[in-house]
JSON list of C-alpha atoms in Angstrom, two decimals:
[
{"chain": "A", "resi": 1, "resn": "UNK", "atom": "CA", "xyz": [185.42, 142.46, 101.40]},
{"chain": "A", "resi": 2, "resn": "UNK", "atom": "CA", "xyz": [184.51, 138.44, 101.85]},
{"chain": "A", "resi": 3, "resn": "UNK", "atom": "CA", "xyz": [180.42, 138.61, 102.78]},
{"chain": "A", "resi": 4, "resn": "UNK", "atom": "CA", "xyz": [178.61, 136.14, 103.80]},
{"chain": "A", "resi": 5, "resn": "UNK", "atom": "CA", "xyz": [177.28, 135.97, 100.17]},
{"chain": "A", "resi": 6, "resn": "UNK", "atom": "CA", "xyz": [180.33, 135.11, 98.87]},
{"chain": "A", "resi": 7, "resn": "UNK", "atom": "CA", "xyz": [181.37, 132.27, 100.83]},
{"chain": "A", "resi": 8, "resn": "UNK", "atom": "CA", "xyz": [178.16, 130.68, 100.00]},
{"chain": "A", "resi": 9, "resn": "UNK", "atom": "CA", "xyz": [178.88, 130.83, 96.46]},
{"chain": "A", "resi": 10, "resn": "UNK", "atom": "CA", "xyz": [182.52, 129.60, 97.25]},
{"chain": "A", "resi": 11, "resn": "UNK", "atom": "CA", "xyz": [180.72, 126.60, 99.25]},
{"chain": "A", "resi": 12, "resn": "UNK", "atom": "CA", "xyz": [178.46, 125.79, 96.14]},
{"chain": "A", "resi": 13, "resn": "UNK", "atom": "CA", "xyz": [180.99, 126.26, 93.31]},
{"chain": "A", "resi": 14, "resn": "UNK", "atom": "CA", "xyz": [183.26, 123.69, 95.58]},
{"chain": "A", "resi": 15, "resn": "UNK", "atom": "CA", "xyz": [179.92, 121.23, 96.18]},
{"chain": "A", "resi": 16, "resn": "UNK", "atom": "CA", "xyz": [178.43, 121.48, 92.83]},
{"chain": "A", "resi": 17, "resn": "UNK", "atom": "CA", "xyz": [179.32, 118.97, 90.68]},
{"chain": "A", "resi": 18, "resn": "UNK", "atom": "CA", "xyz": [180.70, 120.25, 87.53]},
{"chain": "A", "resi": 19, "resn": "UNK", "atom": "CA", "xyz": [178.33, 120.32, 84.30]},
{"chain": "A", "resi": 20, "resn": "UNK", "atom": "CA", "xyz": [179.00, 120.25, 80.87]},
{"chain": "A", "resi": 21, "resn": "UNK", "atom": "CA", "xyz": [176.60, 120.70, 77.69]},
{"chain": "A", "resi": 22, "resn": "UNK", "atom": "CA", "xyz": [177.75, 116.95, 75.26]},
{"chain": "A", "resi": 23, "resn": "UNK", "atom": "CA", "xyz": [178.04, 117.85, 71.90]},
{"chain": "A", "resi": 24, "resn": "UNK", "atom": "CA", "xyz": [178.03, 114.40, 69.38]},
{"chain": "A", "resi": 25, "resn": "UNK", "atom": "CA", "xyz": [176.91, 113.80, 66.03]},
{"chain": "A", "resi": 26, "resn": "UNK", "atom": "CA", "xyz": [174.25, 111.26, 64.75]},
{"chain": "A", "resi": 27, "resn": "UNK", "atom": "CA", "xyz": [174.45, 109.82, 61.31]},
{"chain": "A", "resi": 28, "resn": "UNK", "atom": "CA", "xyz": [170.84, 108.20, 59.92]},
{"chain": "A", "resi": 29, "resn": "UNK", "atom": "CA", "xyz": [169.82, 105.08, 58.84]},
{"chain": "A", "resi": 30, "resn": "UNK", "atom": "CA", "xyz": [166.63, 103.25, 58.15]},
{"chain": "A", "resi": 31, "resn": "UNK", "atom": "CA", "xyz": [167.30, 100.95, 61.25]},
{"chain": "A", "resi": 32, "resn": "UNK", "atom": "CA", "xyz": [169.06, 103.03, 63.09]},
{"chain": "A", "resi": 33, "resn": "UNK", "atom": "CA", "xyz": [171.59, 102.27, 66.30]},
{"chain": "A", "resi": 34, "resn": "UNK", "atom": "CA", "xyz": [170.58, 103.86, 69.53]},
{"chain": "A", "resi": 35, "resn": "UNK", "atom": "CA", "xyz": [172.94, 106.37, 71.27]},
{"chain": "A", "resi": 36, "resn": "UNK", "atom": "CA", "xyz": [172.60, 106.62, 74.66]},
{"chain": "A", "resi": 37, "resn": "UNK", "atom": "CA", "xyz": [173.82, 108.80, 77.22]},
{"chain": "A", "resi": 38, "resn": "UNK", "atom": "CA", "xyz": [173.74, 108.11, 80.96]},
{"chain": "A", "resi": 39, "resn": "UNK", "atom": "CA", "xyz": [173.62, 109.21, 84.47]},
{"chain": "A", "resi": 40, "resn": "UNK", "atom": "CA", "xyz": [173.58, 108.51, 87.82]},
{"chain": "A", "resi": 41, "resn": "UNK", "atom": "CA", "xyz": [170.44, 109.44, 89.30]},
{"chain": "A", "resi": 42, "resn": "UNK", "atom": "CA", "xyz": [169.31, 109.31, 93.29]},
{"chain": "A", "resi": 43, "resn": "UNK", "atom": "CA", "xyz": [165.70, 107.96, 93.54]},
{"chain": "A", "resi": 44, "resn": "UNK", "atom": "CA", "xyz": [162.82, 110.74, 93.23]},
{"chain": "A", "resi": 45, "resn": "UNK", "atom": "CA", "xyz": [165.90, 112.97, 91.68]},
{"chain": "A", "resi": 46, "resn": "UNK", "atom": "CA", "xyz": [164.36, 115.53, 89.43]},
{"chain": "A", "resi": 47, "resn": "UNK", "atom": "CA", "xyz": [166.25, 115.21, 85.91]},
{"chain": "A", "resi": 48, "resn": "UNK", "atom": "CA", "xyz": [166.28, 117.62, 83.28]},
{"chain": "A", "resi": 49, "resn": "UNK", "atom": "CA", "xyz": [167.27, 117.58, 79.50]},
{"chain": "A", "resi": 50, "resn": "UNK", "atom": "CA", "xyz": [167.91, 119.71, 77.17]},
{"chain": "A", "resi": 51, "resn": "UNK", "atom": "CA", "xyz": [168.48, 118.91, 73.93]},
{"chain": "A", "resi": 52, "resn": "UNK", "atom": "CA", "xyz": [169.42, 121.15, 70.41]},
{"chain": "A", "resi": 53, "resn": "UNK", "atom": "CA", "xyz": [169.10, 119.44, 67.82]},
{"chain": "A", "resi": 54, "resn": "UNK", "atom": "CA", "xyz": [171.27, 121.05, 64.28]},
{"chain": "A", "resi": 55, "resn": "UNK", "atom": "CA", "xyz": [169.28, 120.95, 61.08]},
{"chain": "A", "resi": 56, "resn": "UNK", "atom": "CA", "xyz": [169.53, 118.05, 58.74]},
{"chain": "A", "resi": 57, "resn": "UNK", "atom": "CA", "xyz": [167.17, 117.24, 55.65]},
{"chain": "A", "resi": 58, "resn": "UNK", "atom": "CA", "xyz": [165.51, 113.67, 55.27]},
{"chain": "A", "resi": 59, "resn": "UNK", "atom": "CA", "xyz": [166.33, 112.28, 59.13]},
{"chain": "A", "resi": 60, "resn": "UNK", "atom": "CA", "xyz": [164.18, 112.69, 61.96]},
{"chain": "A", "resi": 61, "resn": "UNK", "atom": "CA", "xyz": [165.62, 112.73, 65.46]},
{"chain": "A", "resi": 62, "resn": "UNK", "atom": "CA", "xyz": [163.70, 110.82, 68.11]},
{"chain": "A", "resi": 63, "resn": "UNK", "atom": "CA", "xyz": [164.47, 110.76, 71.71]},
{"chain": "A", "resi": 64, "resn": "UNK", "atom": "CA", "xyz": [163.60, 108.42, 74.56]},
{"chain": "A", "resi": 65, "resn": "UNK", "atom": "CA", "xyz": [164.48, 108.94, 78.55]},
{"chain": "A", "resi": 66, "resn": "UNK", "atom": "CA", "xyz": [164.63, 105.58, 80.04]},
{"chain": "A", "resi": 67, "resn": "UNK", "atom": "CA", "xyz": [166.70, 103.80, 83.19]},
{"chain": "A", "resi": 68, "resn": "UNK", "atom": "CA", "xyz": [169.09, 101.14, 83.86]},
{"chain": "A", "resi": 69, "resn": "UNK", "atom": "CA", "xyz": [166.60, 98.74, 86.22]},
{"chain": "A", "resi": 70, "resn": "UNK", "atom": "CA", "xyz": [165.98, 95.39, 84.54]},
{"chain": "A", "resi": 71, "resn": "UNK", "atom": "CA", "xyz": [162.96, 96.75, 83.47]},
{"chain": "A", "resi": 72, "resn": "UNK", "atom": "CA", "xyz": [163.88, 99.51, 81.34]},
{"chain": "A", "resi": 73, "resn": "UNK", "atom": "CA", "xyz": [161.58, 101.56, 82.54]},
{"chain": "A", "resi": 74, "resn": "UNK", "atom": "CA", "xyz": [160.48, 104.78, 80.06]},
{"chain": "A", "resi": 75, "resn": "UNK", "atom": "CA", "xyz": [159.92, 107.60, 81.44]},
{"chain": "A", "resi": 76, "resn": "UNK", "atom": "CA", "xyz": [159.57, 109.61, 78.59]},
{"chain": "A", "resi": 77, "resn": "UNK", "atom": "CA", "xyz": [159.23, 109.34, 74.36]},
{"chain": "A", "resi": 78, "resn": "UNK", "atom": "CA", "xyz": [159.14, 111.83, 71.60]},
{"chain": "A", "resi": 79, "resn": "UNK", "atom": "CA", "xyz": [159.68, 111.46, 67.84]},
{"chain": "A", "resi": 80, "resn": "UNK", "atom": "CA", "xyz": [160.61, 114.25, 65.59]},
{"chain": "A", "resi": 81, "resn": "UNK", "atom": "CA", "xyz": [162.32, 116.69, 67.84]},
{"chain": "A", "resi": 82, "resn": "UNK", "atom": "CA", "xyz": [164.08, 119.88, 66.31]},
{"chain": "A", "resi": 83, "resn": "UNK", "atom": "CA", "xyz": [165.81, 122.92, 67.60]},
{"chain": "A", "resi": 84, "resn": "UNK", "atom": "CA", "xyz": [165.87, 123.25, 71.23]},
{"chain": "A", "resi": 85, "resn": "UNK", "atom": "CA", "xyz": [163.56, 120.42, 73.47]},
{"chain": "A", "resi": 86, "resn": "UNK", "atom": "CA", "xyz": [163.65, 120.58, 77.36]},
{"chain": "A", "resi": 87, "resn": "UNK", "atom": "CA", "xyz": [162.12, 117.63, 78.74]},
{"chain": "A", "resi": 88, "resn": "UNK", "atom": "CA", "xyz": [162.09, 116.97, 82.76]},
{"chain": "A", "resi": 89, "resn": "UNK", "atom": "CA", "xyz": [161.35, 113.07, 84.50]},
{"chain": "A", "resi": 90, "resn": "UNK", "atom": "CA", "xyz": [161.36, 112.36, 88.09]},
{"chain": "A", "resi": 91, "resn": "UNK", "atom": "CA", "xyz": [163.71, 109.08, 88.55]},
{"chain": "A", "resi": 92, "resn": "UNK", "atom": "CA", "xyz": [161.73, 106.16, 90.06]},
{"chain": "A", "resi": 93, "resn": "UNK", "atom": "CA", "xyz": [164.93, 103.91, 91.03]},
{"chain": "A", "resi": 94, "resn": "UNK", "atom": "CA", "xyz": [168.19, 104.59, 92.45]},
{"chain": "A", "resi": 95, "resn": "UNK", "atom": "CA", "xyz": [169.43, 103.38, 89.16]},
{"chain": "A", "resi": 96, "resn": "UNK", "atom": "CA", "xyz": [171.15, 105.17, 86.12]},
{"chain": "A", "resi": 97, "resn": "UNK", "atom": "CA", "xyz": [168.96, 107.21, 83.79]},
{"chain": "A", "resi": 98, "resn": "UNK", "atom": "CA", "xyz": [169.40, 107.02, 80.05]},
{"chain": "A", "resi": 99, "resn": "UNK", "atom": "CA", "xyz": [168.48, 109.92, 77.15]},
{"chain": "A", "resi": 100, "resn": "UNK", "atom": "CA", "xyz": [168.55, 108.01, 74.52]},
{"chain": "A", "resi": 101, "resn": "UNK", "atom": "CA", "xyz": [168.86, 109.17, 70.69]},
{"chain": "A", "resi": 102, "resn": "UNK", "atom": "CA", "xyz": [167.96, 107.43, 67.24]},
{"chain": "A", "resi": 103, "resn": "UNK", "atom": "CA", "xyz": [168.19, 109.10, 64.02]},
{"chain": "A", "resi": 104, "resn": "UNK", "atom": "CA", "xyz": [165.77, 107.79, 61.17]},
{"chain": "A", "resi": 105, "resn": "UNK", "atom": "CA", "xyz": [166.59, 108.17, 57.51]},
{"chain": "A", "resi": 106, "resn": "UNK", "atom": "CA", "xyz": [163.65, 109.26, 55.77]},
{"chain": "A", "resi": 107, "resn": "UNK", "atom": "CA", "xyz": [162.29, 106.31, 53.63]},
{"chain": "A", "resi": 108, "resn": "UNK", "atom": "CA", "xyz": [162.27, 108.12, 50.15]},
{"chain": "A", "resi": 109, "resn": "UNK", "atom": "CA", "xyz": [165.64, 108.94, 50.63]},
{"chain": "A", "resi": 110, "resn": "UNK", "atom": "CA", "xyz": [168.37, 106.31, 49.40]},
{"chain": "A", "resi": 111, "resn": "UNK", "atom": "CA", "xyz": [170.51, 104.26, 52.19]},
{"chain": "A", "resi": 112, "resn": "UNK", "atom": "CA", "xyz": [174.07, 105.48, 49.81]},
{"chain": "A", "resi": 113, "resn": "UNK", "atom": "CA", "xyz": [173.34, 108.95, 50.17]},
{"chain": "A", "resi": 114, "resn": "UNK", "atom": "CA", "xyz": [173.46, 109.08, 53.98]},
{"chain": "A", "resi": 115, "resn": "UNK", "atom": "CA", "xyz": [177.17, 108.14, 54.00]},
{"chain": "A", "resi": 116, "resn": "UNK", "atom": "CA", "xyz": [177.74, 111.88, 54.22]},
{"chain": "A", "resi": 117, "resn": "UNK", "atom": "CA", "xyz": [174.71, 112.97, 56.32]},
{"chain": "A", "resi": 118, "resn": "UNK", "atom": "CA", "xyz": [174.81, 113.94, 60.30]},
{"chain": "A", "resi": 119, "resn": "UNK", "atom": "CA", "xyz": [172.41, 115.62, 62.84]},
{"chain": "A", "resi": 120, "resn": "UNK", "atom": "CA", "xyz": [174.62, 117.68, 65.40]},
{"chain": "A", "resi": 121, "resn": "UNK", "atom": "CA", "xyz": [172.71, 117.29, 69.09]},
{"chain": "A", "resi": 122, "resn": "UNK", "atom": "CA", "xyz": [174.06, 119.29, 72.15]},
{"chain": "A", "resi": 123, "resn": "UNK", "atom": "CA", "xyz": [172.78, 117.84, 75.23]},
{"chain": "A", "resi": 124, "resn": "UNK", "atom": "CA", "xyz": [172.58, 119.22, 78.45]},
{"chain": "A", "resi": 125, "resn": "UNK", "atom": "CA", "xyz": [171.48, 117.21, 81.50]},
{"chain": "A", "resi": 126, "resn": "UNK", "atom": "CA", "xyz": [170.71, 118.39, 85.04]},
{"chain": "A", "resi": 127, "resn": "UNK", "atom": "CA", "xyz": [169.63, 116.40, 87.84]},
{"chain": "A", "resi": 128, "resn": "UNK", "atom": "CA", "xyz": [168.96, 117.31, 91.56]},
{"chain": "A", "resi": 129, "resn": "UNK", "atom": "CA", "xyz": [169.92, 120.68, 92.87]},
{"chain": "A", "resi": 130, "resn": "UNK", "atom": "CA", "xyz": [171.44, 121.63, 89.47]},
{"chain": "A", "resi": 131, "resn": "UNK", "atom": "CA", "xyz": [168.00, 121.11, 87.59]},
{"chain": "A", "resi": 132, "resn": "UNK", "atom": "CA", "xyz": [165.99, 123.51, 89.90]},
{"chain": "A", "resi": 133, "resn": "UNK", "atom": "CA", "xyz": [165.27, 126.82, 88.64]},
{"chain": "A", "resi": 134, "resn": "UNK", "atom": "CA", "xyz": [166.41, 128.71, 91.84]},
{"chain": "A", "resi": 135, "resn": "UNK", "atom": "CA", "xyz": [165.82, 132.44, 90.46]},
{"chain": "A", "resi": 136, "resn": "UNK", "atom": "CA", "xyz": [162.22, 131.16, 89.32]},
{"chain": "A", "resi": 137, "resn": "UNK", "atom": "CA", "xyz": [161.82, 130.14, 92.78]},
{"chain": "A", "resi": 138, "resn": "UNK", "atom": "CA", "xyz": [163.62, 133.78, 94.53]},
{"chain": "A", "resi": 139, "resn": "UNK", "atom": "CA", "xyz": [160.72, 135.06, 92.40]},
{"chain": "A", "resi": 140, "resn": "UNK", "atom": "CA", "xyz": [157.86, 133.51, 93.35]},
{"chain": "A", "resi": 141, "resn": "UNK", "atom": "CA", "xyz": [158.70, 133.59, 97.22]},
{"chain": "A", "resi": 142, "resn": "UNK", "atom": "CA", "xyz": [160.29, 136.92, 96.62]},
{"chain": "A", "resi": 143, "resn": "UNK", "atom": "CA", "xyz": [163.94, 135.75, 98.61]},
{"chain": "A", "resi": 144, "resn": "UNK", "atom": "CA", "xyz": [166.52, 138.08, 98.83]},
{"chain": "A", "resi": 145, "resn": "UNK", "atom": "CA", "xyz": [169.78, 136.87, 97.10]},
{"chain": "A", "resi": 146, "resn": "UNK", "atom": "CA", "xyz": [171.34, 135.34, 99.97]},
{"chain": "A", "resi": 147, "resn": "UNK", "atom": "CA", "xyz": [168.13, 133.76, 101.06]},
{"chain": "A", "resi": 148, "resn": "UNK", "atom": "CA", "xyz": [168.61, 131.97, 97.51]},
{"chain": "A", "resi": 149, "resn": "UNK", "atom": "CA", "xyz": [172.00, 131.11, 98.01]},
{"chain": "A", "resi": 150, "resn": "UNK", "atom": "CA", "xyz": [171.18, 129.56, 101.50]},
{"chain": "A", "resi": 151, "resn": "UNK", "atom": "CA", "xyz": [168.21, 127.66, 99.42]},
{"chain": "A", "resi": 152, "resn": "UNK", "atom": "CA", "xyz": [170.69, 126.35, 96.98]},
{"chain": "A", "resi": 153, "resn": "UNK", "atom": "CA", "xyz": [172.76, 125.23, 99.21]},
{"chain": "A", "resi": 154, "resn": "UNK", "atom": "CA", "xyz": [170.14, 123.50, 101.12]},
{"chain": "A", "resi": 155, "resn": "UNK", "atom": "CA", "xyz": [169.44, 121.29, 97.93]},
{"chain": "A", "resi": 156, "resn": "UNK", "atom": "CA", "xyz": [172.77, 120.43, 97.60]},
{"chain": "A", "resi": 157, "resn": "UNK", "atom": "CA", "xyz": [173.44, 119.30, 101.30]},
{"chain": "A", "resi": 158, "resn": "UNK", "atom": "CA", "xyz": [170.52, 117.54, 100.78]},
{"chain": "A", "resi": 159, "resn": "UNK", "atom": "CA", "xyz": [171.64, 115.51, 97.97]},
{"chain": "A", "resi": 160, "resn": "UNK", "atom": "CA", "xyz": [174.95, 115.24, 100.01]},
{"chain": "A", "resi": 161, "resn": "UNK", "atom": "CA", "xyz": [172.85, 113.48, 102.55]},
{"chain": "A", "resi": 162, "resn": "UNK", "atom": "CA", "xyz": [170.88, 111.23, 100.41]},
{"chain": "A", "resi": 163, "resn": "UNK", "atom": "CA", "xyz": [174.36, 110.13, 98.37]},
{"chain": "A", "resi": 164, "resn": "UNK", "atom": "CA", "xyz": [176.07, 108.95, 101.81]},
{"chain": "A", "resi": 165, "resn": "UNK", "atom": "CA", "xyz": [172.58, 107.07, 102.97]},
{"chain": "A", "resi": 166, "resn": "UNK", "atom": "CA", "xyz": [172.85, 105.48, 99.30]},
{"chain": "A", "resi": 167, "resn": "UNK", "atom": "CA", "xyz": [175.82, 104.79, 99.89]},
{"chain": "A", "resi": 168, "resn": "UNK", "atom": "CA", "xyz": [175.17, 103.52, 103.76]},
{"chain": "A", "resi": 169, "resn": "UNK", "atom": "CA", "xyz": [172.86, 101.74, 102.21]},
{"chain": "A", "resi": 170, "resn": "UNK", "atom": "CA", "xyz": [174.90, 99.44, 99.60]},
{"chain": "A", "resi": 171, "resn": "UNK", "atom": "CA", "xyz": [177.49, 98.94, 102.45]},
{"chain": "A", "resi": 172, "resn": "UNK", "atom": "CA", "xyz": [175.31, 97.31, 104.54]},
{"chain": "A", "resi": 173, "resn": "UNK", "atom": "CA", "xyz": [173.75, 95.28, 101.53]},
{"chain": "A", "resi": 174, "resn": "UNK", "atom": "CA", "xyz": [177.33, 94.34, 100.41]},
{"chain": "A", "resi": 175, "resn": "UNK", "atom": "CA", "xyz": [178.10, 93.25, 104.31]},
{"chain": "A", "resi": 176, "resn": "UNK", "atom": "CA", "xyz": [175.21, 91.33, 104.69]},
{"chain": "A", "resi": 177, "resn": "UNK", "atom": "CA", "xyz": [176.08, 89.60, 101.47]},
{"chain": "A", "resi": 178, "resn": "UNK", "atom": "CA", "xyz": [179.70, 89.04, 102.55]},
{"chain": "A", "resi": 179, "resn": "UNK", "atom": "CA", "xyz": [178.42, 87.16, 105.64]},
{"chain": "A", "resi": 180, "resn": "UNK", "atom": "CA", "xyz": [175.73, 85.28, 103.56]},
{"chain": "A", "resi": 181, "resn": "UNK", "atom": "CA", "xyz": [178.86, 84.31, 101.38]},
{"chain": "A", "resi": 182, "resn": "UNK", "atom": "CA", "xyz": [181.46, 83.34, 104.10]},
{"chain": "A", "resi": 183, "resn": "UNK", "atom": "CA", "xyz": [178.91, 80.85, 105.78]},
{"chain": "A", "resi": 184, "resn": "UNK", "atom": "CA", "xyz": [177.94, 79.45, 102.38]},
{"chain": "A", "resi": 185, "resn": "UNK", "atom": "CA", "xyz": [181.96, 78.95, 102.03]},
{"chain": "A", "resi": 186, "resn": "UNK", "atom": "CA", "xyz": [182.05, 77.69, 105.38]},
{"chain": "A", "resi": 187, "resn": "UNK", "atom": "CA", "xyz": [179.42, 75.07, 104.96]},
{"chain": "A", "resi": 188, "resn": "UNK", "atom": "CA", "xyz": [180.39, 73.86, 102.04]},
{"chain": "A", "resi": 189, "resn": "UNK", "atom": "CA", "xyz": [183.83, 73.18, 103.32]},
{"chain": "A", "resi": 190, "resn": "UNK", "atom": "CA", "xyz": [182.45, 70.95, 106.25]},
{"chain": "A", "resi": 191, "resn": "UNK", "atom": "CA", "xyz": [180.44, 69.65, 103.98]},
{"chain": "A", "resi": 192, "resn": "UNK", "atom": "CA", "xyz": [183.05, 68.63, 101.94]},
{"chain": "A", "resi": 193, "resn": "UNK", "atom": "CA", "xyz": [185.05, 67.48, 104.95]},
{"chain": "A", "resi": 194, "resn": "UNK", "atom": "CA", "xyz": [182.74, 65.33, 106.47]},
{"chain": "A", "resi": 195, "resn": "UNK", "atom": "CA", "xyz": [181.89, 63.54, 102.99]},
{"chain": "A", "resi": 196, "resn": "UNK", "atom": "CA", "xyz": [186.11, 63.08, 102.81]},
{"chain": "A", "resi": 197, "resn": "UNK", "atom": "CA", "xyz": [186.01, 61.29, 106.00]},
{"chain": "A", "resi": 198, "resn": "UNK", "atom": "CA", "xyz": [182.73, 59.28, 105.30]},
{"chain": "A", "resi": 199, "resn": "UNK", "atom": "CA", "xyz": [184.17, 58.21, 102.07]},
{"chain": "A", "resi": 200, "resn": "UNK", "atom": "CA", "xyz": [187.56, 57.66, 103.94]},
{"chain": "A", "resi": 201, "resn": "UNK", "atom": "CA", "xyz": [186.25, 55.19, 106.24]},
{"chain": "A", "resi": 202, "resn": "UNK", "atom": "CA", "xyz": [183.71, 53.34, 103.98]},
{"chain": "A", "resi": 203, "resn": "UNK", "atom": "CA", "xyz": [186.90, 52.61, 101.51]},
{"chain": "A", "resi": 204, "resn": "UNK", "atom": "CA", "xyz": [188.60, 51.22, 104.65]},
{"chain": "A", "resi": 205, "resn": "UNK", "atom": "CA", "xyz": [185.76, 48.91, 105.42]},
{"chain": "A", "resi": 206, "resn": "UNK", "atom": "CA", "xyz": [185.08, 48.34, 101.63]},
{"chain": "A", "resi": 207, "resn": "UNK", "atom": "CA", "xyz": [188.92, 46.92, 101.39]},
{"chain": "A", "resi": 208, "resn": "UNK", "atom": "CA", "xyz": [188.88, 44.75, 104.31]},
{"chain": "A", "resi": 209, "resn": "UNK", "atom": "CA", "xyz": [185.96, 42.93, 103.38]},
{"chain": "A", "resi": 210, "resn": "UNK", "atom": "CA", "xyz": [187.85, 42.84, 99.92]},
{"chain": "A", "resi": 211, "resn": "UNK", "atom": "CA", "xyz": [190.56, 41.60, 101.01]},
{"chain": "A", "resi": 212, "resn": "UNK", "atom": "CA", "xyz": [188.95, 38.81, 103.46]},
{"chain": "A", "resi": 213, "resn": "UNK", "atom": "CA", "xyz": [187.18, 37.47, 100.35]},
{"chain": "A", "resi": 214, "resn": "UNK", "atom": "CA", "xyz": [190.64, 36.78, 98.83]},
{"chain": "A", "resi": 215, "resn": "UNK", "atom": "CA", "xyz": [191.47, 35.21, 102.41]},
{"chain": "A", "resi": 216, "resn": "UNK", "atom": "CA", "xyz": [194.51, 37.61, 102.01]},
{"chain": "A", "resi": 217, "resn": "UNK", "atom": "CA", "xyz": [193.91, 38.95, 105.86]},
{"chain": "A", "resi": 218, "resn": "UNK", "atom": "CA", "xyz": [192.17, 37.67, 108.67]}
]
C-alpha cells in the first residue's frame, strides 16, 4: 500500500542531492602541496565533514576548512588528525567552501623514502538539509516518523527556495551589468563618432588653408 510516508521519502530521495563519501590518497613531503576539495555552499549553510584518515608512519595529516571569497576566509584548522574527525562550519558567503588537506613528512625521516609512502583519507561532506541530524532531532522533540519526514522535507524546500533567490539574485546582478555594459558600448561609439566627424571637418579646414598657402585654390 503507497502511505503517505512513502511518498515523502519518494519526494526526498528525488530532491536530495546525491552524496558520495571521496576516497583519494595523499603522498608526504616536507613542503607539502595542498589538496583541496570543494563545494558549493548557500550563505549561513551548515557544512559538515567527515574525514578518516588510514594509518601511515612518519606523516602527519593536517586539515584546514576555508572558502573561495577573495579573502580566503578560515573557518576552521587542525593539525595531526587520525582515524575518524567530524568537523562542522557555518558558511559566511554564498561562495564555495574548501576542506583542504596537507600531508607533512616527518623531519627525521628522509625525503627518498617517501617515494613509496601514502595516507588514504575518505571524506564525506554534508551541507544543508543533508548535514542535519534529523533522528537526533525526532528525539529530542519526540516526532513521530512522518512528522520527521515532513521536517526533512521542510529543510530541503527550504534550500530549494534559497537556491532559486540565489539564483534570482545573480540574474538580476548579471542584467543590471548587461545594461551598465550596453550604455558603456553605446557611449563609446558616439563618442567615437563624434571625434570621426570633428576630426573630419578640422582636416577639411586644415587642407584648405594648406592649400591657399600654396595659392593652389582660392
Amino acid at each position: 500500500m503507497f502511505t503517505t510516508t512513502s511518498f515523502l521519502s519518494l519526494v526526498l530521495l528525488l530532491l536530495s542531492p546525491l552524496t558520495a563519501a571521496i576516497k583519494f590518497t595523499l603522498p608526504p613531503a616536507k613542503i607539502p602541496t595542498e589538496k583541496c576539495i570543494w563545494n558549493a555552499a548557500h550563505l549561513h549553510a551548515l557544512v559538515i565533514v567527515t574525514a578518516n584518515v588510514g594509518p601511515g608512519p612518519n606523516q602527519r595529516i593536517d586539515i584546514e576548512i576555508i572558502d573561495s571569497t577573495p579573502q580566503r576566509n578560515v573557518y576552521l584548522s587542525k593539525k595531526d588528525i587520525n582515524g575518524e574527525t567530524r568537523l562542522a562550519v557555518t558558511a559566511h558567503a554564498e561562495e564555495e567552501v574548501g576542506v583542504c588537506f596537507k600531508n607533512y613528512l616527518s623531519v627525521e625521516t628522509r625525503t627518498e623514502m617517501a617515494r613509496n609512502m601514502t595516507r588514504t583519507i575518505d571524506l564525506d561532506i554534508d551541507i544543508g538539509a543533508d548535514a542535519v541530524d534529523y533522528n537526533a532531532i525526532a528525539n529530542q522533540e519526540s516526532l513521530s516518523g512522518l512528522e520527521t519526514e515532513m521536517r526533512k522535507l521542510e529543510g530541503i524546500v527550504k534550500e530549494i527556495v534559497d537556491e532559486m533567490d540565489y539564483l534570482r539574485k545573480r540574474e538580476e546582478r548579471f542584467a543590471d551589468t548587461n545594461v551598465s555594459t550596453n550604455q558603456r558600448v553605446q557611449n563609446f561609439a558616439w563618442f567615437t563618432l563624434v571625434s570621426l566627424v570633428c576630426l573630419g571637418v578640422w582636416q577639411i579646414f586644415h587642407l584648405r588653408a594648406f592649400f591657399r598657402r600654396k595659392y593652389l585654390i582660392d
